[in-house]
Amino acid sequence: MQDQKTPRRSNRDRSEDTRARLISAARKLFSEKGYGDTGTPEIVKEAEVTRGALYHHFTDKSELFRAVALQESRDVAQAINQNSVHESEPVRALVSGAQAYFTAMTKPGRARILLLEGPAVLGPDGMAEIDRETGSASLYKGLEWAARSANRPDLPLGELTTLLSAGFDRAALEIAMGGESTGYIRAFESLLQSLFPAQK
Amino acid sequence: MQDQKTPRRSNRDRSEDTRARLISAARKLFSEKGYGDTGTPEIVKEAEVTRGALYHHFTDKSELFRAVALQESRDVAQAINQNSVHESEPVRALVSGAQAYFTAMTKPGRARILLLEGPAVLGPDGMAEIDRETGSASLYKGLEWAARSANRPDLPLGELTTLLSAGFDRAALEIAMGGESTGYIRAFESLLQSLFPAQK
DNA sequence: TAATTAACATACAGGCTGTATGTATGCAAG
DNA sequence: CTTGCATACATACAGCCTGTATGTTAATTA
């Protein structure tokens, strides 16, 4: 019979549990009150651990935020992969991907963390590093496909990727703040169909 | 002969000078080290005033930041107005406006304040309020003109304005961080020419 | 089983924010 | 011209927060 007072967990289990608790509590508070207005005492209280545990797992508060943002970004990528419908036409595929992105970004707090606080706390480079693992590459591939299909080798795809990505982000933020998504979907459709007119 | 020890300025002069000193010092430090890493003791030291003066003029640190952002935004609007070339064709006018915007945003620290820290510190609404006074309206008018000229009443201009504005901001940030502007200019040209093809 | 290390817990030093209170100067009324 | 009030600060303080240093307990390794 196991001792009930000391569950006798392995170090790894303890660590993973503590890390997860901290990230979860931080995610909640950062998204509700913002990074600057959330103190580490409040975070550890919510996570039911001590500040010692926090500073054992993360070098400082911003590293905890980075872990939160990374997890959030991965969740977005996963949600998009799950909800992505295979389309035979590139513009449709891009619009469908945008749709999935908007939906994933409506989870409360997510837009604030990834689109508002993230760039300020971690810097554009820090966020780019996080995004690299997840999103931007697939957008580039989609545009490449569309450019090939529409016979438009003249387009500067790298810059267009950046521009459209910024548009997606801004639209996601508006939608997450209560805006209507249909208008933005149509705007992207117009934009993409103008850029990549159907052949023949 | 005036007393040299007490310059005997009017209250209004004193106030305006102090405010200007605080905003200038805050602008410098916020743009160099970021909002969170800049303390009010450091700001007042740079401005050669006391913290009492700061909290007499501004309710808190974020209100000082708001004043900085507002001034910066007005400077951008003014720079664009001065450098705007009158174009007879809408797409050219839009590209020319983008060019002027990018140039104005290369002033050191400006992109960080208006595009990175601003949204996080003041919130999207706070920044939108500041931008309303300055930029977004003219972009909408430019797109309206272009849509009329190109016979495209189908386009959702409101959403397109938001999307393109986000693209301009992102490009401005990249350029301010050392990126090349020509690529983005060409990308916008492609995009706008696709959206608004020249008539006949 | 002894030694070592991981995983915290506790205590502390320094710094920062906002407020409360004190003071000197400008200003307006009589 | 002086008397009273308001403006524009200056100073002091309370509370909180961050990061570090040090202590303690339990798991892992030799």
GROMACS .gro file of C-alpha atoms (C1' of nucleotides) in nm:
model
  460
    1MET     CA    1   0.000   0.000   0.000
    2GLN     CA    2   0.142   0.336  -0.109
    3ASP     CA    3   0.201   0.610   0.143
    4GLN     CA    4  -0.070   0.865   0.080
    5LYS     CA    5   0.120   1.163   0.211
    6THR     CA    6   0.421   1.115  -0.013
    7PRO     CA    7   0.306   0.994  -0.353
    8ARG     CA    8   0.668   0.901  -0.426
    9ARG     CA    9   0.682   1.030  -0.783
   10SER     CA   10   0.990   1.025  -0.997
   11ASN     CA   11   1.184   1.344  -1.044
   12ARG     CA   12   1.087   1.361  -1.408
   13ASP     CA   13   0.718   1.337  -1.330
   14ARG     CA   14   0.746   1.605  -1.066
   15SER     CA   15   0.931   1.834  -1.303
   16GLU     CA   16   0.693   1.791  -1.590
   17ASP     CA   17   0.396   1.847  -1.366
   18THR     CA   18   0.543   2.161  -1.214
   19ARG     CA   19   0.639   2.301  -1.553
   20ALA     CA   20   0.295   2.233  -1.690
   21ARG     CA   21   0.129   2.395  -1.389
   22LEU     CA   22   0.344   2.704  -1.424
   23ILE     CA   23   0.284   2.738  -1.796
   24SER     CA   24  -0.087   2.689  -1.754
   25ALA     CA   25  -0.117   2.942  -1.473
   26ALA     CA   26   0.101   3.191  -1.658
   27ARG     CA   27  -0.101   3.146  -1.975
   28LYS     CA   28  -0.419   3.225  -1.788
   29LEU     CA   29  -0.288   3.534  -1.610
   30PHE     CA   30  -0.081   3.674  -1.896
   31SER     CA   31  -0.379   3.651  -2.127
   32GLU     CA   32  -0.617   3.807  -1.877
   33LYS     CA   33  -0.407   4.089  -1.734
   34GLY     CA   34  -0.109   4.116  -1.965
   35TYR     CA   35   0.256   4.039  -1.908
   36GLY     CA   36   0.348   4.356  -1.722
   37ASP     CA   37   0.056   4.350  -1.482
   38THR     CA   38   0.106   3.988  -1.383
   39GLY     CA   39   0.353   3.923  -1.104
   40THR     CA   40   0.535   3.600  -1.038
   41PRO     CA   41   0.385   3.573  -0.687
   42GLU     CA   42   0.042   3.562  -0.844
   43ILE     CA   43   0.149   3.305  -1.101
   44VAL     CA   44   0.292   3.061  -0.847
   45LYS     CA   45  -0.011   3.103  -0.626
   46GLU     CA   46  -0.237   3.008  -0.916
   47ALA     CA   47  -0.009   2.717  -1.002
   48GLU     CA   48   0.013   2.610  -0.637
   49VAL     CA   49   0.389   2.604  -0.638
   50THR     CA   50   0.654   2.843  -0.503
   51ARG     CA   51   0.865   3.104  -0.670
   52GLY     CA   52   1.161   2.880  -0.609
   53ALA     CA   53   1.011   2.626  -0.846
   54LEU     CA   54   0.953   2.890  -1.108
   55TYR     CA   55   1.310   3.016  -1.103
   56HIS     CA   56   1.436   2.661  -1.098
   57HIS     CA   57   1.263   2.586  -1.427
   58PHE     CA   58   1.293   2.923  -1.601
   59THR     CA   59   1.578   3.170  -1.597
   60ASP     CA   60   1.340   3.464  -1.567
   61LYS     CA   61   0.985   3.579  -1.621
   62SER     CA   62   1.029   3.636  -1.993
   63GLU     CA   63   1.146   3.277  -2.041
   64LEU     CA   64   0.826   3.159  -1.880
   65PHE     CA   65   0.639   3.378  -2.125
   66ARG     CA   66   0.838   3.228  -2.411
   67ALA     CA   67   0.732   2.881  -2.302
   68VAL     CA   68   0.370   2.994  -2.294
   69ALA     CA   69   0.395   3.148  -2.641
   70LEU     CA   70   0.567   2.842  -2.781
   71GLN     CA   71   0.299   2.610  -2.653
   72GLU     CA   72   0.028   2.839  -2.782
   73SER     CA   73   0.191   2.855  -3.123
   74ARG     CA   74   0.218   2.479  -3.140
   75ASP     CA   75  -0.146   2.442  -3.046
   76VAL     CA   76  -0.238   2.675  -3.331
   77ALA     CA   77  -0.031   2.476  -3.578
   78GLN     CA   78  -0.189   2.153  -3.461
   79ALA     CA   79  -0.540   2.294  -3.485
   80ILE     CA   80  -0.474   2.409  -3.839
   81ASN     CA   81  -0.334   2.071  -3.941
   82GLN     CA   82  -0.635   1.893  -3.798
   83ASN     CA   83  -0.892   2.120  -3.959
   84SER     CA   84  -0.718   2.164  -4.293
   85VAL     CA   85  -0.929   2.040  -4.579
   86HIS     CA   86  -0.740   1.912  -4.879
   87GLU     CA   87  -0.820   2.142  -5.167
   88SER     CA   88  -0.732   2.084  -5.528
   89GLU     CA   89  -0.706   2.451  -5.609
   90PRO     CA   90  -0.441   2.678  -5.450
   91VAL     CA   91  -0.654   2.987  -5.380
   92ARG     CA   92  -0.916   2.770  -5.215
   93ALA     CA   93  -0.647   2.603  -5.010
   94LEU     CA   94  -0.513   2.938  -4.893
   95VAL     CA   95  -0.856   3.066  -4.798
   96SER     CA   96  -0.930   2.744  -4.618
   97GLY     CA   97  -0.605   2.775  -4.427
   98ALA     CA   98  -0.690   3.132  -4.331
   99GLN     CA   99  -1.028   3.016  -4.209
  100ALA     CA  100  -0.867   2.752  -3.990
  101TYR     CA  101  -0.616   3.006  -3.858
  102PHE     CA  102  -0.890   3.249  -3.761
  103THR     CA  103  -1.082   2.978  -3.586
  104ALA     CA  104  -0.777   2.861  -3.393
  105MET     CA  105  -0.699   3.218  -3.290
  106THR     CA  106  -1.039   3.277  -3.136
  107LYS     CA  107  -0.942   3.077  -2.829
  108PRO     CA  108  -0.956   3.335  -2.550
  109GLY     CA  109  -0.626   3.501  -2.474
  110ARG     CA  110  -0.443   3.345  -2.763
  111ALA     CA  111  -0.441   3.649  -2.988
  112ARG     CA  112  -0.328   3.869  -2.705
  113ILE     CA  113  -0.037   3.643  -2.621
  114LEU     CA  114   0.081   3.569  -2.974
  115LEU     CA  115   0.001   3.895  -3.150
  116LEU     CA  116   0.015   4.169  -2.887
  117GLU     CA  117   0.235   4.081  -2.592
  118GLY     CA  118   0.463   3.838  -2.774
  119PRO     CA  119   0.629   4.082  -3.012
  120ALA     CA  120   0.679   4.333  -2.730
  121VAL     CA  121   0.814   4.086  -2.473
  122LEU     CA  122   1.026   3.862  -2.694
  123GLY     CA  123   1.090   4.102  -2.979
  124PRO     CA  124   1.006   4.041  -3.345
  125ASP     CA  125   1.301   3.804  -3.371
  126GLY     CA  126   1.192   3.602  -3.074
  127MET     CA  127   0.843   3.563  -3.214
  128ALA     CA  128   0.976   3.490  -3.562
  129GLU     CA  129   1.178   3.206  -3.415
  130ILE     CA  130   0.865   3.063  -3.259
  131ASP     CA  131   0.659   3.112  -3.572
  132ARG     CA  132   0.925   2.954  -3.790
  133GLU     CA  133   0.864   2.620  -3.629
  134THR     CA  134   0.495   2.648  -3.698
  135GLY     CA  135   0.324   2.870  -3.951
  136SER     CA  136   0.503   3.080  -4.207
  137ALA     CA  137   0.654   2.803  -4.417
  138SER     CA  138   0.320   2.657  -4.522
  139LEU     CA  139   0.193   2.997  -4.631
  140TYR     CA  140   0.494   3.040  -4.855
  141LYS     CA  141   0.434   2.700  -5.012
  142GLY     CA  142   0.071   2.786  -5.072
  143LEU     CA  143   0.165   3.107  -5.248
  144GLU     CA  144   0.427   2.926  -5.453
  145TRP     CA  145   0.169   2.676  -5.571
  146ALA     CA  146  -0.076   2.953  -5.653
  147ALA     CA  147   0.187   3.151  -5.842
  148ARG     CA  148   0.278   2.846  -6.049
  149SER     CA  149  -0.084   2.761  -6.124
  150ALA     CA  150  -0.166   3.117  -6.225
  151ASN     CA  151   0.149   3.165  -6.431
  152ARG     CA  152   0.277   3.454  -6.228
  153PRO     CA  153   0.652   3.399  -6.179
  154ASP     CA  154   0.693   3.776  -6.153
  155LEU     CA  155   0.561   3.797  -5.798
  156PRO     CA  156   0.805   3.853  -5.507
  157LEU     CA  157   0.683   3.560  -5.301
  158GLY     CA  158   0.899   3.618  -4.996
  159GLU     CA  159   0.771   3.969  -4.940
  160LEU     CA  160   0.416   3.869  -5.028
  161THR     CA  161   0.433   3.598  -4.764
  162THR     CA  162   0.533   3.852  -4.502
  163LEU     CA  163   0.263   4.095  -4.610
  164LEU     CA  164  -0.016   3.841  -4.619
  165SER     CA  165   0.098   3.691  -4.292
  166ALA     CA  166   0.070   4.034  -4.134
  167GLY     CA  167  -0.278   4.066  -4.280
  168PHE     CA  168  -0.380   3.730  -4.140
  169ASP     CA  169  -0.253   3.830  -3.800
  170ARG     CA  170  -0.433   4.161  -3.799
  171ALA     CA  171  -0.756   4.001  -3.915
  172ALA     CA  172  -0.722   3.730  -3.651
  173LEU     CA  173  -0.680   3.996  -3.386
  174GLU     CA  174  -0.990   4.184  -3.501
  175ILE     CA  175  -1.192   3.864  -3.513
  176ALA     CA  176  -1.068   3.754  -3.172
  177MET     CA  177  -1.176   4.091  -3.035
  178GLY     CA  178  -1.530   4.023  -3.148
  179GLY     CA  179  -1.516   4.116  -3.515
  180GLU     CA  180  -1.689   3.930  -3.793
  181SER     CA  181  -1.473   3.685  -3.985
  182THR     CA  182  -1.677   3.666  -4.305
  183GLY     CA  183  -1.575   4.013  -4.419
  184TYR     CA  184  -1.208   3.932  -4.384
  185ILE     CA  185  -1.247   3.597  -4.554
  186ARG     CA  186  -1.406   3.769  -4.850
  187ALA     CA  187  -1.135   4.034  -4.852
  188PHE     CA  188  -0.868   3.767  -4.868
  189GLU     CA  189  -1.058   3.586  -5.140
  190SER     CA  190  -1.073   3.902  -5.348
  191LEU     CA  191  -0.710   3.969  -5.287
  192LEU     CA  192  -0.591   3.619  -5.373
  193GLN     CA  193  -0.817   3.583  -5.676
  194SER     CA  194  -0.683   3.914  -5.807
  195LEU     CA  195  -0.327   3.802  -5.751
  196PHE     CA  196  -0.380   3.454  -5.891
  197PRO     CA  197  -0.658   3.462  -6.152
  198ALA     CA  198  -0.794   3.125  -6.259
  199GLN     CA  199  -0.621   3.004  -6.574
  200LYS     CA  200  -0.809   2.985  -6.904
  201MET     CA  201   1.861   9.329  -1.521
  202GLN     CA  202   1.697   8.989  -1.473
  203ASP     CA  203   1.783   8.778  -1.175
  204GLN     CA  204   2.003   8.500  -1.312
  205LYS     CA  205   1.916   8.248  -1.046
  206THR     CA  206   1.541   8.269  -1.100
  207PRO     CA  207   1.468   8.306  -1.471
  208ARG     CA  208   1.117   8.406  -1.372
  209ARG     CA  209   0.927   8.217  -1.640
  210SER     CA  210   0.552   8.203  -1.660
  211ASN     CA  211   0.377   7.895  -1.535
  212ARG     CA  212   0.271   7.798  -1.883
  213ASP     CA  213   0.626   7.815  -2.014
  214ARG     CA  214   0.751   7.608  -1.726
  215SER     CA  215   0.483   7.345  -1.782
  216GLU     CA  216   0.535   7.316  -2.153
  217ASP     CA  217   0.907   7.289  -2.110
  218THR     CA  218   0.879   7.021  -1.844
  219ARG     CA  219   0.630   6.822  -2.047
  220ALA     CA  220   0.848   6.842  -2.354
  221ARG     CA  221   1.155   6.735  -2.159
  222LEU     CA  222   0.971   6.436  -2.013
  223ILE     CA  223   0.830   6.324  -2.346
  224SER     CA  224   1.167   6.362  -2.516
  225ALA     CA  225   1.352   6.170  -2.246
  226ALA     CA  226   1.085   5.900  -2.236
  227ARG     CA  227   1.090   5.869  -2.614
  228LYS     CA  228   1.462   5.812  -2.608
  229LEU     CA  229   1.463   5.554  -2.331
  230PHE     CA  230   1.146   5.369  -2.432
  231SER     CA  231   1.277   5.331  -2.784
  232GLU     CA  232   1.620   5.217  -2.669
  233LYS     CA  233   1.535   4.982  -2.384
  234GLY     CA  234   1.162   4.923  -2.415
  235TYR     CA  235   0.876   5.028  -2.193
  236GLY     CA  236   0.914   4.762  -1.929
  237ASP     CA  237   1.287   4.801  -1.883
  238THR     CA  238   1.274   5.178  -1.846
  239GLY     CA  239   1.205   5.311  -1.499
  240THR     CA  240   1.065   5.650  -1.413
  241PRO     CA  241   1.374   5.740  -1.207
  242GLU     CA  242   1.583   5.699  -1.520
  243ILE     CA  243   1.343   5.905  -1.728
  244VAL     CA  244   1.338   6.202  -1.491
  245LYS     CA  245   1.714   6.188  -1.459
  246GLU     CA  246   1.749   6.212  -1.835
  247ALA     CA  247   1.493   6.492  -1.845
  248GLU     CA  248   1.658   6.670  -1.553
  249VAL     CA  249   1.337   6.699  -1.357
  250THR     CA  250   1.197   6.507  -1.060
  251ARG     CA  251   0.947   6.227  -1.035
  252GLY     CA  252   0.711   6.475  -0.874
  253ALA     CA  253   0.701   6.667  -1.201
  254LEU     CA  254   0.630   6.352  -1.397
  255TYR     CA  255   0.336   6.250  -1.181
  256HIS     CA  256   0.210   6.606  -1.183
  257HIS     CA  257   0.182   6.602  -1.561
  258PHE     CA  258   0.087   6.240  -1.622
  259THR     CA  259  -0.139   6.014  -1.419
  260ASP     CA  260   0.098   5.720  -1.461
  261LYS     CA  261   0.378   5.576  -1.669
  262SER     CA  262   0.149   5.448  -1.941
  263GLU     CA  263   0.002   5.795  -1.992
  264LEU     CA  264   0.351   5.925  -2.050
  265PHE     CA  265   0.397   5.652  -2.306
  266ARG     CA  266   0.069   5.751  -2.469
  267ALA     CA  267   0.194   6.107  -2.504
  268VAL     CA  268   0.513   5.978  -2.664
  269ALA     CA  269   0.321   5.758  -2.907
  270LEU     CA  270   0.083   6.039  -2.996
  271GLN     CA  271   0.364   6.276  -3.077
  272GLU     CA  272   0.541   6.012  -3.279
  273SER     CA  273   0.226   5.935  -3.473
  274ARG     CA  274   0.172   6.301  -3.550
  275ASP     CA  275   0.528   6.334  -3.669
  276VAL     CA  276   0.473   6.045  -3.907
  277ALA     CA  277   0.156   6.201  -4.044
  278GLN     CA  278   0.332   6.530  -4.094
  279ALA     CA  279   0.628   6.369  -4.268
  280ILE     CA  280   0.395   6.188  -4.506
  281ASN     CA  281   0.203   6.504  -4.585
  282GLN     CA  282   0.522   6.691  -4.659
  283ASN     CA  283   0.672   6.420  -4.879
  284SER     CA  284   0.354   6.319  -5.059
  285VAL     CA  285   0.379   6.369  -5.429
  286HIS     CA  286   0.053   6.442  -5.605
  287GLU     CA  287  -0.013   6.155  -5.840
  288SER     CA  288  -0.277   6.142  -6.108
  289GLU     CA  289  -0.319   5.768  -6.086
  290PRO     CA  290  -0.450   5.593  -5.772
  291VAL     CA  291  -0.213   5.294  -5.760
  292ARG     CA  292   0.083   5.526  -5.802
  293ALA     CA  293  -0.051   5.746  -5.528
  294LEU     CA  294  -0.086   5.450  -5.294
  295VAL     CA  295   0.264   5.325  -5.367
  296SER     CA  296   0.401   5.675  -5.320
  297GLY     CA  297   0.223   5.699  -4.986
  298ALA     CA  298   0.367   5.366  -4.880
  299GLN     CA  299   0.713   5.486  -4.976
  300ALA     CA  300   0.673   5.798  -4.764
  301TYR     CA  301   0.542   5.592  -4.475
  302PHE     CA  302   0.839   5.356  -4.485
  303THR     CA  303   1.079   5.648  -4.495
  304ALA     CA  304   0.912   5.818  -4.201
  305MET     CA  305   0.920   5.496  -4.003
  306THR     CA  306   1.293   5.450  -4.039
  307LYS     CA  307   1.358   5.715  -3.776
  308PRO     CA  308   1.530   5.519  -3.498
  309GLY     CA  309   1.299   5.390  -3.229
  310ARG     CA  310   0.983   5.495  -3.406
  311ALA     CA  311   0.883   5.152  -3.531
  312ARG     CA  312   0.948   5.000  -3.192
  313ILE     CA  313   0.728   5.255  -3.017
  314LEU     CA  314   0.439   5.262  -3.263
  315LEU     CA  315   0.436   4.903  -3.384
  316LEU     CA  316   0.577   4.689  -3.105
  317GLU     CA  317   0.538   4.848  -2.763
  318GLY     CA  318   0.234   5.062  -2.843
  319PRO     CA  319  -0.016   4.784  -2.905
  320ALA     CA  320   0.102   4.599  -2.595
  321VAL     CA  321   0.107   4.899  -2.361
  322LEU     CA  322  -0.202   5.086  -2.480
  323GLY     CA  323  -0.392   4.797  -2.633
  324PRO     CA  324  -0.515   4.777  -2.992
  325ASP     CA  325  -0.793   5.021  -2.909
  326GLY     CA  326  -0.558   5.273  -2.760
  327MET     CA  327  -0.335   5.261  -3.065
  328ALA     CA  328  -0.634   5.271  -3.300
  329GLU     CA  329  -0.747   5.589  -3.131
  330ILE     CA  330  -0.407   5.742  -3.192
  331ASP     CA  331  -0.391   5.619  -3.551
  332ARG     CA  332  -0.740   5.744  -3.624
  333GLU     CA  333  -0.624   6.100  -3.589
  334THR     CA  334  -0.343   6.037  -3.832
  335GLY     CA  335  -0.316   5.761  -4.087
  336SER     CA  336  -0.589   5.512  -4.166
  337ALA     CA  337  -0.843   5.747  -4.322
  338SER     CA  338  -0.622   5.847  -4.611
  339LEU     CA  339  -0.549   5.487  -4.699
  340TYR     CA  340  -0.920   5.415  -4.720
  341LYS     CA  341  -0.970   5.712  -4.951
  342GLY     CA  342  -0.685   5.596  -5.171
  343LEU     CA  343  -0.837   5.250  -5.203
  344GLU     CA  344  -1.179   5.400  -5.277
  345TRP     CA  345  -1.032   5.605  -5.556
  346ALA     CA  346  -0.849   5.304  -5.695
  347ALA     CA  347  -1.161   5.086  -5.677
  348ARG     CA  348  -1.363   5.346  -5.864
  349SER     CA  349  -1.098   5.395  -6.130
  350ALA     CA  350  -1.058   5.022  -6.184
  351ASN     CA  351  -1.432   4.948  -6.185
  352ARG     CA  352  -1.418   4.716  -5.888
  353PRO     CA  353  -1.718   4.800  -5.667
  354ASP     CA  354  -1.716   4.440  -5.546
  355LEU     CA  355  -1.418   4.485  -5.315
  356PRO     CA  356  -1.474   4.505  -4.937
  357LEU     CA  357  -1.280   4.826  -4.888
  358GLY     CA  358  -1.303   4.845  -4.510
  359GLU     CA  359  -1.145   4.507  -4.458
  360LEU     CA  360  -0.894   4.565  -4.735
  361THR     CA  361  -0.788   4.885  -4.563
  362THR     CA  362  -0.723   4.696  -4.242
  363LEU     CA  363  -0.534   4.421  -4.422
  364LEU     CA  364  -0.315   4.652  -4.625
  365SER     CA  365  -0.252   4.872  -4.325
  366ALA     CA  366  -0.127   4.567  -4.138
  367GLY     CA  367   0.097   4.487  -4.433
  368PHE     CA  368   0.238   4.839  -4.438
  369ASP     CA  369   0.311   4.818  -4.069
  370ARG     CA  370   0.485   4.484  -4.096
  371ALA     CA  371   0.692   4.598  -4.391
  372ALA     CA  372   0.782   4.919  -4.209
  373LEU     CA  373   0.900   4.715  -3.914
  374GLU     CA  374   1.115   4.492  -4.130
  375ILE     CA  375   1.264   4.790  -4.310
  376ALA     CA  376   1.328   4.974  -3.986
  377MET     CA  377   1.510   4.666  -3.859
  378GLY     CA  378   1.749   4.689  -4.151
  379GLY     CA  379   1.553   4.523  -4.428
  380GLU     CA  380   1.547   4.636  -4.788
  381SER     CA  381   1.248   4.851  -4.885
  382THR     CA  382   1.255   4.792  -5.259
  383GLY     CA  383   1.130   4.436  -5.231
  384TYR     CA  384   0.830   4.543  -5.029
  385ILE     CA  385   0.754   4.833  -5.259
  386ARG     CA  386   0.748   4.595  -5.551
  387ALA     CA  387   0.532   4.351  -5.358
  388PHE     CA  388   0.278   4.624  -5.289
  389GLU     CA  389   0.291   4.735  -5.650
  390SER     CA  390   0.215   4.382  -5.765
  391LEU     CA  391  -0.061   4.350  -5.514
  392LEU     CA  392  -0.227   4.681  -5.595
  393GLN     CA  393  -0.192   4.641  -5.969
  394SER     CA  394  -0.355   4.300  -5.944
  395LEU     CA  395  -0.638   4.440  -5.735
  396PHE     CA  396  -0.684   4.748  -5.951
  397PRO     CA  397  -0.580   4.672  -6.310
  398ALA     CA  398  -0.537   4.975  -6.533
  399GLN     CA  399  -0.853   5.042  -6.733
  400LYS     CA  400  -0.833   4.993  -7.108
  401DT     C1'  401   2.420   0.222   0.143
  402DA     C1'  402   2.683   0.632   0.079
  403DA     C1'  403   2.746   1.017  -0.218
  404DT     C1'  404   2.568   1.316  -0.530
  405DT     C1'  405   2.243   1.574  -0.758
  406DA     C1'  406   1.787   1.733  -0.884
  407DA     C1'  407   1.393   1.986  -0.728
  408DC     C1'  408   1.242   2.267  -0.495
  409DA     C1'  409   1.156   2.622  -0.043
  410DT     C1'  410   1.284   3.035   0.211
  411DA     C1'  411   1.500   3.462   0.291
  412DC     C1'  412   1.690   3.872   0.131
  413DA     C1'  413   1.861   4.294  -0.136
  414DG     C1'  414   1.770   4.628  -0.446
  415DG     C1'  415   1.462   4.881  -0.730
  416DC     C1'  416   1.035   5.056  -0.901
  417DT     C1'  417   0.553   5.249  -0.891
  418DG     C1'  418   0.209   5.542  -0.719
  419DT     C1'  419   0.057   5.835  -0.340
  420DA     C1'  420   0.069   6.156   0.028
  421DT     C1'  421   0.237   6.554   0.191
  422DG     C1'  422   0.525   6.975   0.197
  423DT     C1'  423   0.695   7.408  -0.039
  424DA     C1'  424   0.781   7.792  -0.348
  425DT     C1'  425   0.635   8.053  -0.712
  426DG     C1'  426   0.295   8.261  -1.037
  427DC     C1'  427  -0.137   8.487  -1.063
  428DA     C1'  428  -0.571   8.736  -0.978
  429DA     C1'  429  -0.865   9.015  -0.689
  430DG     C1'  430  -0.935   9.401  -0.416
  431DC     C1'  431   0.069   9.625  -0.338
  432DT     C1'  432  -0.057   9.256  -0.053
  433DT     C1'  433  -0.338   8.889   0.036
  434DG     C1'  434  -0.524   8.457  -0.080
  435DC     C1'  435  -0.542   8.082  -0.387
  436DA     C1'  436  -0.383   7.774  -0.741
  437DT     C1'  437  -0.016   7.583  -1.005
  438DA     C1'  438   0.400   7.335  -1.042
  439DC     C1'  439   0.661   7.101  -0.863
  440DA     C1'  440   0.994   6.839  -0.460
  441DT     C1'  441   1.044   6.494  -0.099
  442DA     C1'  442   0.932   6.101   0.163
  443DC     C1'  443   0.711   5.680   0.215
  444DA     C1'  444   0.454   5.222   0.168
  445DG     C1'  445   0.394   4.833  -0.079
  446DC     C1'  446   0.516   4.523  -0.428
  447DC     C1'  447   0.806   4.282  -0.750
  448DT     C1'  448   1.222   4.067  -0.950
  449DG     C1'  449   1.623   3.792  -0.930
  450DT     C1'  450   1.966   3.568  -0.636
  451DA     C1'  451   2.169   3.331  -0.259
  452DT     C1'  452   2.129   2.984   0.048
  453DG     C1'  453   1.907   2.596   0.290
  454DT     C1'  454   1.647   2.143   0.277
  455DT     C1'  455   1.441   1.719   0.121
  456DA     C1'  456   1.388   1.350  -0.181
  457DA     C1'  457   1.542   1.088  -0.586
  458DT     C1'  458   1.919   0.889  -0.842
  459DT     C1'  459   2.375   0.693  -0.897
  460DA     C1'  460   2.804   0.467  -0.775
   0.00000   0.00000   0.00000
